[in-house]
Amino acid sequence: MLTWLSDWVWQDRLWFPAGLGWADLKDRDGLVFAKGSDLWVIFPIAVCFLIIRQIFERTVAVQLASLLRVREKPRVKAAPNTTLECYFCNASKFPSQSSVEELTKQSGCSVRQVQRWFRRRRNQELPSQIKKFQEASWRFTFYLLAFIAGLGALIDKPWFYDMEEMWNGFPTMPLLPSQYWYYMIELGFYISLLFSVATDVKRKDFKEQIVHHVATILLISFSWLVNYIRAGTLIMLVHDASDYLLESAKMFNYAEWRKTCNYIFILFAAVFIITRLVILPFWIIHTTWVYPLTIYPPFFGFYFFNGLLFVLQCLHIFWAALILRMAIKFLPGNDIVEDERSDREETDSDEEDEDHEKRKNGVVQNGNGHTVFNNNHHHSKME
């Protein structure tokens, strides 16, 4: 049964144009081609990345954080309270107003005290500045080195300048050593990101990040199997071109180098939009979607590959909207850039702002949490 299923899934007509197949990718005459068995090496590479990352974050990243004077923001811990802690862990971290009123009866605290306790308890769950800096510095280091290595491997290749060269001789294009290592290292890194996702800082686009990692791994692996390697290397280079800029902007943001962070972020936004919203769709995807149809009829592998590219492009549009939203915030003169994907740390001043807004609207709460009207507000309305 498994043999039949494997033969059906990997039949030539699904993944190659008519008249071509897996037999064309067998090594011959000193030429080496990509093989599915090569991909097993990505798992030990991923494990090596996890080990190197732990060493890097505990040594180099810590020293770099000290050099840039990354400081932890003081946090007020929530006072021990068994009732509130039980609700926080088992029910919700964001209790509704009715739940807050019920908790005031069970804990003997006022509404204000319960709200403050939950705010401080949520803050305790947020990752520290040092941890976020360590992650950003690790990714910055990898993306920068990967971009430099990818550029070095592609700068002298004809398909770097002429996109149609990606399909010259397809699928019988021999594998180069630089392509092999570029693929294996990139795949190993993305596999390591999936392995570490449980311990990494979780952001608001956590689900989108998972989809991105899975789609990227499938895309790179599939392009390796069916020898879309030239297109795959260009796609990886386009992604690495802006990622290291974003991570470096985060690093300077955590170090509170606001102007440096803003300048790098502006550069990142420009590079992101040019590479992922212009070069990728209008050059690379156009060449993978339109040009092949002038050479051979469409087949399932053609649609599958471009379908994965479409998923990535949708995610790029999603992130571009977040990037532009952040850029707009500081362009008029705001010197603080916050990551739209991160949870903001709540402070006691937030509570004062809420109270001010309620008084402004003519509604306040007394010490027991009951709503009363602001008489001054009504007098002014009557006048």
Coordinates of C-alpha atoms in Angstrom, one line a residue:
M1 CA 0.0 0.0 0.0
L2 CA 2.8 2.5 1.0
T3 CA 4.8 1.6 -2.1
W4 CA 1.8 2.2 -4.3
L5 CA 1.0 5.5 -2.6
S6 CA 4.7 6.6 -3.0
D7 CA 4.7 5.7 -6.7
W8 CA 1.5 7.6 -7.2
V9 CA 2.7 10.7 -5.4
W10 CA 6.0 10.8 -7.1
Q11 CA 5.0 9.9 -10.6
D12 CA 6.8 11.9 -13.3
R13 CA 3.7 13.6 -14.9
L14 CA 2.8 15.3 -11.6
W15 CA 6.2 17.1 -11.0
F16 CA 7.8 17.5 -14.4
P17 CA 6.8 18.7 -17.9
A18 CA 5.7 16.0 -20.4
G19 CA 8.6 13.8 -21.5
L20 CA 10.8 14.6 -18.4
G21 CA 11.1 12.8 -15.1
W22 CA 13.2 11.6 -12.2
A23 CA 15.4 9.6 -14.5
D24 CA 16.7 12.9 -15.9
L25 CA 18.1 13.8 -12.5
K26 CA 20.4 10.8 -12.1
D27 CA 24.1 11.6 -11.8
R28 CA 26.0 11.0 -15.0
D29 CA 29.1 12.1 -16.9
G30 CA 30.6 13.7 -13.8
L31 CA 27.4 15.9 -13.3
V32 CA 25.7 15.8 -9.9
F33 CA 22.0 16.6 -9.4
A34 CA 19.9 17.3 -6.3
K35 CA 18.5 14.2 -4.5
G36 CA 15.8 13.8 -1.9
S37 CA 18.2 11.9 0.4
D38 CA 20.3 15.0 0.6
L39 CA 17.7 16.6 2.8
W40 CA 18.3 14.3 5.8
V41 CA 21.4 16.4 6.6
I42 CA 19.2 19.4 7.6
F43 CA 18.2 17.7 10.9
P44 CA 21.7 17.4 12.3
I45 CA 22.4 20.9 11.0
A46 CA 19.3 22.2 12.8
V47 CA 20.5 20.6 16.1
C48 CA 23.9 22.2 15.6
F49 CA 22.1 25.6 15.1
L50 CA 20.2 25.1 18.4
I51 CA 23.5 24.4 20.2
I52 CA 25.3 27.3 18.6
R53 CA 22.4 29.5 19.4
Q54 CA 22.5 28.7 23.1
I55 CA 26.2 29.3 23.3
F56 CA 25.9 32.6 21.3
E57 CA 23.0 34.0 23.3
R58 CA 24.7 33.2 26.7
T59 CA 28.1 34.6 25.7
V60 CA 28.3 37.0 22.7
A61 CA 24.7 38.3 23.0
V62 CA 25.1 39.0 26.7
Q63 CA 28.3 40.8 26.1
L64 CA 26.8 42.8 23.3
A65 CA 23.8 43.7 25.4
S66 CA 26.2 45.0 28.1
L67 CA 28.1 47.0 25.6
L68 CA 25.0 48.6 24.3
R69 CA 23.7 49.1 27.8
V70 CA 20.5 47.2 27.5
R71 CA 18.6 47.6 30.7
E72 CA 15.7 45.7 32.2
K73 CA 12.7 47.8 33.0
P74 CA 11.7 47.6 36.7
R75 CA 8.5 45.6 37.2
V76 CA 6.3 45.6 40.2
K77 CA 5.4 42.0 41.1
A78 CA 1.8 41.1 41.9
A79 CA 1.3 40.3 45.5
P80 CA 0.6 36.7 46.3
N81 CA -3.1 35.9 46.1
T82 CA -4.3 32.3 45.8
T83 CA -7.8 33.2 44.4
L84 CA -6.5 35.6 41.7
E85 CA -3.6 33.3 40.8
C86 CA -5.9 30.4 40.3
Y87 CA -8.2 32.4 38.0
F88 CA -5.2 33.8 36.1
C89 CA -3.7 30.3 35.4
N90 CA -6.9 28.4 34.8
A91 CA -9.5 30.8 33.5
S92 CA -8.3 34.0 31.8
K93 CA -5.5 36.5 32.0
F94 CA -7.9 39.2 31.0
P95 CA -11.0 38.9 33.2
S96 CA -14.3 40.5 32.1
Q97 CA -15.9 43.2 34.2
S98 CA -18.4 40.8 35.7
S99 CA -15.6 38.4 36.5
V100 CA -13.6 41.2 38.2
E101 CA -16.6 42.0 40.4
E102 CA -17.0 38.3 41.3
L103 CA -13.3 38.1 42.2
T104 CA -13.6 41.2 44.5
K105 CA -16.1 39.2 46.6
Q106 CA -13.9 36.1 46.7
S107 CA -10.6 37.8 47.3
G108 CA -11.7 40.7 49.6
C109 CA -10.0 43.2 47.2
S110 CA -11.5 46.3 45.6
V111 CA -12.1 46.4 41.8
R112 CA -9.1 48.7 41.4
Q113 CA -6.8 46.3 43.3
V114 CA -8.0 43.3 41.3
Q115 CA -7.4 45.1 38.0
R116 CA -4.0 46.3 39.1
W117 CA -3.1 42.7 40.3
F118 CA -3.9 41.3 36.9
R119 CA -2.0 44.0 35.1
R120 CA 1.1 43.4 37.1
R121 CA 0.7 39.6 36.8
R122 CA 0.5 39.9 33.0
N123 CA 3.6 41.9 33.0
Q124 CA 5.5 39.1 34.8
E125 CA 4.6 36.8 31.9
L126 CA 6.3 39.1 29.3
P127 CA 9.8 38.3 28.2
S128 CA 12.6 40.4 29.5
Q129 CA 14.5 43.0 27.4
I130 CA 17.6 40.9 27.6
K131 CA 15.9 37.8 26.2
K132 CA 14.4 39.7 23.3
F133 CA 17.8 41.3 22.6
Q134 CA 19.4 37.8 22.6
E135 CA 16.9 36.5 20.1
A136 CA 17.3 39.5 17.8
S137 CA 21.1 39.5 17.9
W138 CA 21.1 35.7 17.0
R139 CA 18.8 36.2 14.1
F140 CA 20.7 39.3 13.0
T141 CA 23.9 37.4 12.9
F142 CA 22.5 34.5 10.9
Y143 CA 20.6 36.6 8.4
L144 CA 23.5 39.0 7.8
L145 CA 25.9 36.1 7.2
A146 CA 23.4 34.2 5.1
F147 CA 22.8 37.3 2.9
I148 CA 26.5 37.8 2.4
A149 CA 27.1 34.1 1.6
G150 CA 24.1 34.0 -0.8
L151 CA 25.2 37.2 -2.6
G152 CA 28.7 35.7 -2.9
A153 CA 27.2 32.5 -4.3
L154 CA 25.0 34.2 -6.9
I155 CA 26.8 37.4 -7.9
D156 CA 28.6 35.6 -10.8
K157 CA 25.6 33.5 -12.0
P158 CA 23.7 34.5 -15.2
W159 CA 20.3 33.9 -13.6
F160 CA 21.1 36.6 -11.0
Y161 CA 20.8 39.2 -13.8
D162 CA 18.6 37.4 -16.3
M163 CA 15.6 35.7 -14.6
E164 CA 14.8 33.6 -17.6
E165 CA 18.1 31.8 -17.1
M166 CA 16.4 30.1 -14.1
W167 CA 14.8 27.7 -16.7
N168 CA 17.7 27.3 -19.1
G169 CA 18.1 23.5 -19.4
F170 CA 15.4 22.6 -16.8
P171 CA 15.3 20.2 -15.2
T172 CA 18.8 18.8 -16.0
M173 CA 20.7 21.6 -14.4
P174 CA 23.7 20.3 -12.4
L175 CA 24.1 21.0 -8.7
L176 CA 26.9 23.4 -7.6
P177 CA 28.6 23.0 -4.2
S178 CA 27.7 26.6 -3.3
Q179 CA 24.0 25.8 -4.0
Y180 CA 24.1 22.7 -1.9
W181 CA 25.5 24.4 1.2
Y182 CA 23.3 27.5 0.8
Y183 CA 20.2 25.2 0.7
M184 CA 21.2 22.9 3.6
I185 CA 22.1 25.8 5.9
E186 CA 19.0 27.8 5.2
L187 CA 16.8 24.7 5.6
G188 CA 18.6 23.7 8.8
F189 CA 18.1 27.2 10.2
Y190 CA 14.3 27.3 9.5
I191 CA 13.9 23.8 11.0
S192 CA 15.7 25.0 14.2
L193 CA 13.2 27.9 14.4
L194 CA 10.4 25.4 14.4
F195 CA 12.2 23.4 17.1
S196 CA 12.6 26.5 19.3
V197 CA 9.2 28.1 18.7
A198 CA 7.9 27.0 22.1
T199 CA 10.6 28.9 24.0
D200 CA 11.0 31.9 21.7
V201 CA 9.2 35.2 22.4
K202 CA 5.6 34.9 21.2
R203 CA 4.3 37.8 19.2
K204 CA 0.9 38.8 17.9
D205 CA 1.7 37.3 14.5
F206 CA 2.7 34.0 16.0
K207 CA 0.4 31.9 13.8
E208 CA 1.5 33.8 10.7
Q209 CA 5.1 33.1 11.7
I210 CA 4.4 29.4 11.9
V211 CA 2.7 29.4 8.5
H212 CA 5.7 31.4 7.1
H213 CA 8.2 28.9 8.5
V214 CA 6.3 25.8 7.2
A215 CA 5.6 27.4 3.8
T216 CA 9.3 28.3 3.5
I217 CA 10.5 24.8 4.5
L218 CA 8.0 23.2 2.0
L219 CA 9.0 25.7 -0.7
I220 CA 12.8 25.2 -0.3
S221 CA 12.5 21.4 0.1
F222 CA 10.2 21.1 -3.0
S223 CA 12.4 23.3 -5.1
W224 CA 15.3 21.1 -4.2
L225 CA 13.5 17.9 -5.0
V226 CA 12.4 19.0 -8.5
N227 CA 15.5 21.0 -9.3
Y228 CA 14.0 24.5 -9.1
I229 CA 17.3 25.4 -7.3
R230 CA 18.1 28.5 -9.3
A231 CA 14.7 30.0 -8.4
G232 CA 15.1 28.8 -4.8
T233 CA 18.4 30.6 -4.3
L234 CA 17.0 33.9 -5.6
I235 CA 14.0 33.6 -3.3
M236 CA 16.2 32.9 -0.3
L237 CA 18.4 35.9 -1.1
V238 CA 15.4 38.2 -1.4
H239 CA 14.2 37.2 2.0
D240 CA 17.6 37.5 3.7
A241 CA 18.1 41.0 2.2
S242 CA 15.9 42.8 4.7
D243 CA 15.6 40.4 7.7
Y244 CA 19.0 41.4 9.2
L245 CA 18.0 45.1 9.1
L246 CA 14.8 44.4 11.0
E247 CA 16.7 42.4 13.7
S248 CA 19.3 45.2 14.1
A249 CA 16.6 47.8 14.4
K250 CA 15.1 45.7 17.3
M251 CA 18.5 45.4 18.9
F252 CA 18.9 49.2 19.0
N253 CA 15.3 49.6 20.1
Y254 CA 15.9 47.4 23.1
A255 CA 19.1 49.4 23.8
E256 CA 17.0 52.6 23.6
W257 CA 19.1 54.0 20.8
R258 CA 15.9 55.6 19.4
K259 CA 17.4 57.6 16.5
T260 CA 19.6 54.8 15.3
C261 CA 16.7 52.4 15.5
N262 CA 14.5 54.7 13.5
Y263 CA 17.0 55.2 10.7
I264 CA 17.6 51.5 10.4
F265 CA 13.9 50.8 10.4
I266 CA 13.3 53.3 7.6
L267 CA 16.1 51.5 5.6
F268 CA 14.5 48.1 6.5
A269 CA 11.0 49.3 5.3
A270 CA 12.4 50.5 2.0
V271 CA 14.4 47.3 1.4
F272 CA 11.4 45.1 2.5
I273 CA 9.0 46.8 0.1
I274 CA 11.5 46.8 -2.8
T275 CA 12.5 43.2 -2.4
R276 CA 9.3 41.5 -1.3
L277 CA 6.6 43.7 -2.9
V278 CA 8.4 44.5 -6.1
I279 CA 11.3 42.2 -7.0
L280 CA 9.7 39.0 -5.7
P281 CA 6.3 39.3 -7.3
F282 CA 7.1 41.3 -10.5
W283 CA 10.5 39.7 -11.3
I284 CA 10.9 36.3 -9.7
I285 CA 7.2 35.1 -9.4
H286 CA 6.5 36.5 -12.8
T287 CA 9.3 34.4 -14.2
T288 CA 8.2 31.3 -12.4
W289 CA 4.5 31.8 -13.3
V290 CA 4.5 33.3 -16.8
Y291 CA 7.8 32.4 -18.5
P292 CA 7.6 28.6 -18.0
L293 CA 4.3 28.5 -19.9
T294 CA 6.1 29.7 -23.0
I295 CA 8.3 26.6 -22.8
Y296 CA 6.0 23.7 -21.7
P297 CA 2.4 23.1 -20.8
P298 CA 1.4 23.6 -17.1
F299 CA 1.6 20.6 -14.7
F300 CA 0.8 20.0 -11.0
G301 CA 4.3 20.8 -9.8
F302 CA 4.1 24.1 -11.6
Y303 CA 0.9 25.0 -9.7
F304 CA 2.2 23.7 -6.4
F305 CA 5.4 25.7 -6.4
N306 CA 3.7 28.9 -7.4
G307 CA 0.9 28.3 -4.9
L308 CA 3.5 28.2 -2.1
L309 CA 5.0 31.4 -3.4
F310 CA 1.5 33.0 -3.4
V311 CA 1.1 32.1 0.3
L312 CA 4.4 33.7 1.1
Q313 CA 3.4 36.8 -0.9
C314 CA 0.2 37.1 1.1
L315 CA 2.2 37.1 4.3
H316 CA 4.5 39.7 2.9
I317 CA 1.5 42.0 2.3
F318 CA 0.3 41.4 5.8
W319 CA 3.7 42.3 7.3
A320 CA 4.1 45.3 4.9
A321 CA 0.9 46.7 6.4
L322 CA 2.4 46.4 10.0
I323 CA 5.6 47.9 8.8
L324 CA 3.9 50.9 7.2
R325 CA 1.8 51.4 10.3
M326 CA 4.9 51.6 12.5
A327 CA 6.7 53.9 10.0
I328 CA 3.7 56.3 10.0
K329 CA 3.8 56.5 13.8
F330 CA 7.3 57.9 14.0
L331 CA 7.6 59.9 10.8
P332 CA 5.9 63.1 12.2
G333 CA 8.5 63.2 15.0
N334 CA 7.7 60.4 17.4
D335 CA 11.1 59.0 18.5
I336 CA 9.8 55.6 19.7
V337 CA 9.2 52.7 17.4
E338 CA 7.3 49.8 19.0
D339 CA 7.1 46.4 17.4
E340 CA 3.5 46.1 16.4
R341 CA 3.7 42.3 16.8
S342 CA 4.8 42.5 20.5
D343 CA 2.7 42.8 23.5
R344 CA 3.2 46.2 25.2
E345 CA 4.0 46.2 28.9
E346 CA 1.2 47.7 30.9
T347 CA 1.9 50.3 33.6
D348 CA 0.0 51.9 36.5
S349 CA -0.3 55.1 34.4
D350 CA -2.6 53.2 32.1
E351 CA -5.1 52.9 34.9
E352 CA -4.9 56.7 35.4
D353 CA -5.4 57.3 31.7
E354 CA -8.5 55.1 31.8
D355 CA -9.9 56.9 34.9
H356 CA -9.3 60.3 33.2
E357 CA -11.1 59.1 30.1
K358 CA -14.1 57.9 32.2
R359 CA -14.2 61.2 34.1
K360 CA -14.1 63.0 30.8
N361 CA -17.1 61.0 29.7
G362 CA -18.9 61.6 33.0
V363 CA -18.6 58.1 34.4
V364 CA -16.5 57.1 37.4
Q365 CA -16.3 54.2 39.8
N366 CA -16.3 54.4 43.5
G367 CA -14.1 52.3 45.7
N368 CA -16.5 49.3 45.6
G369 CA -16.5 49.3 41.8
H370 CA -20.0 50.7 41.4
T371 CA -20.6 53.2 38.6
V372 CA -21.6 56.7 39.6
F373 CA -22.1 59.8 37.4
N374 CA -19.9 62.8 37.4
N375 CA -22.2 65.7 38.4
N376 CA -19.8 68.3 37.2
H377 CA -20.1 66.8 33.7
H378 CA -23.9 67.0 33.8
H379 CA -23.9 70.6 35.0
S380 CA -21.6 71.6 32.1
K381 CA -23.9 69.8 29.7
M382 CA -27.0 71.6 31.0
E383 CA -25.3 75.0 30.9

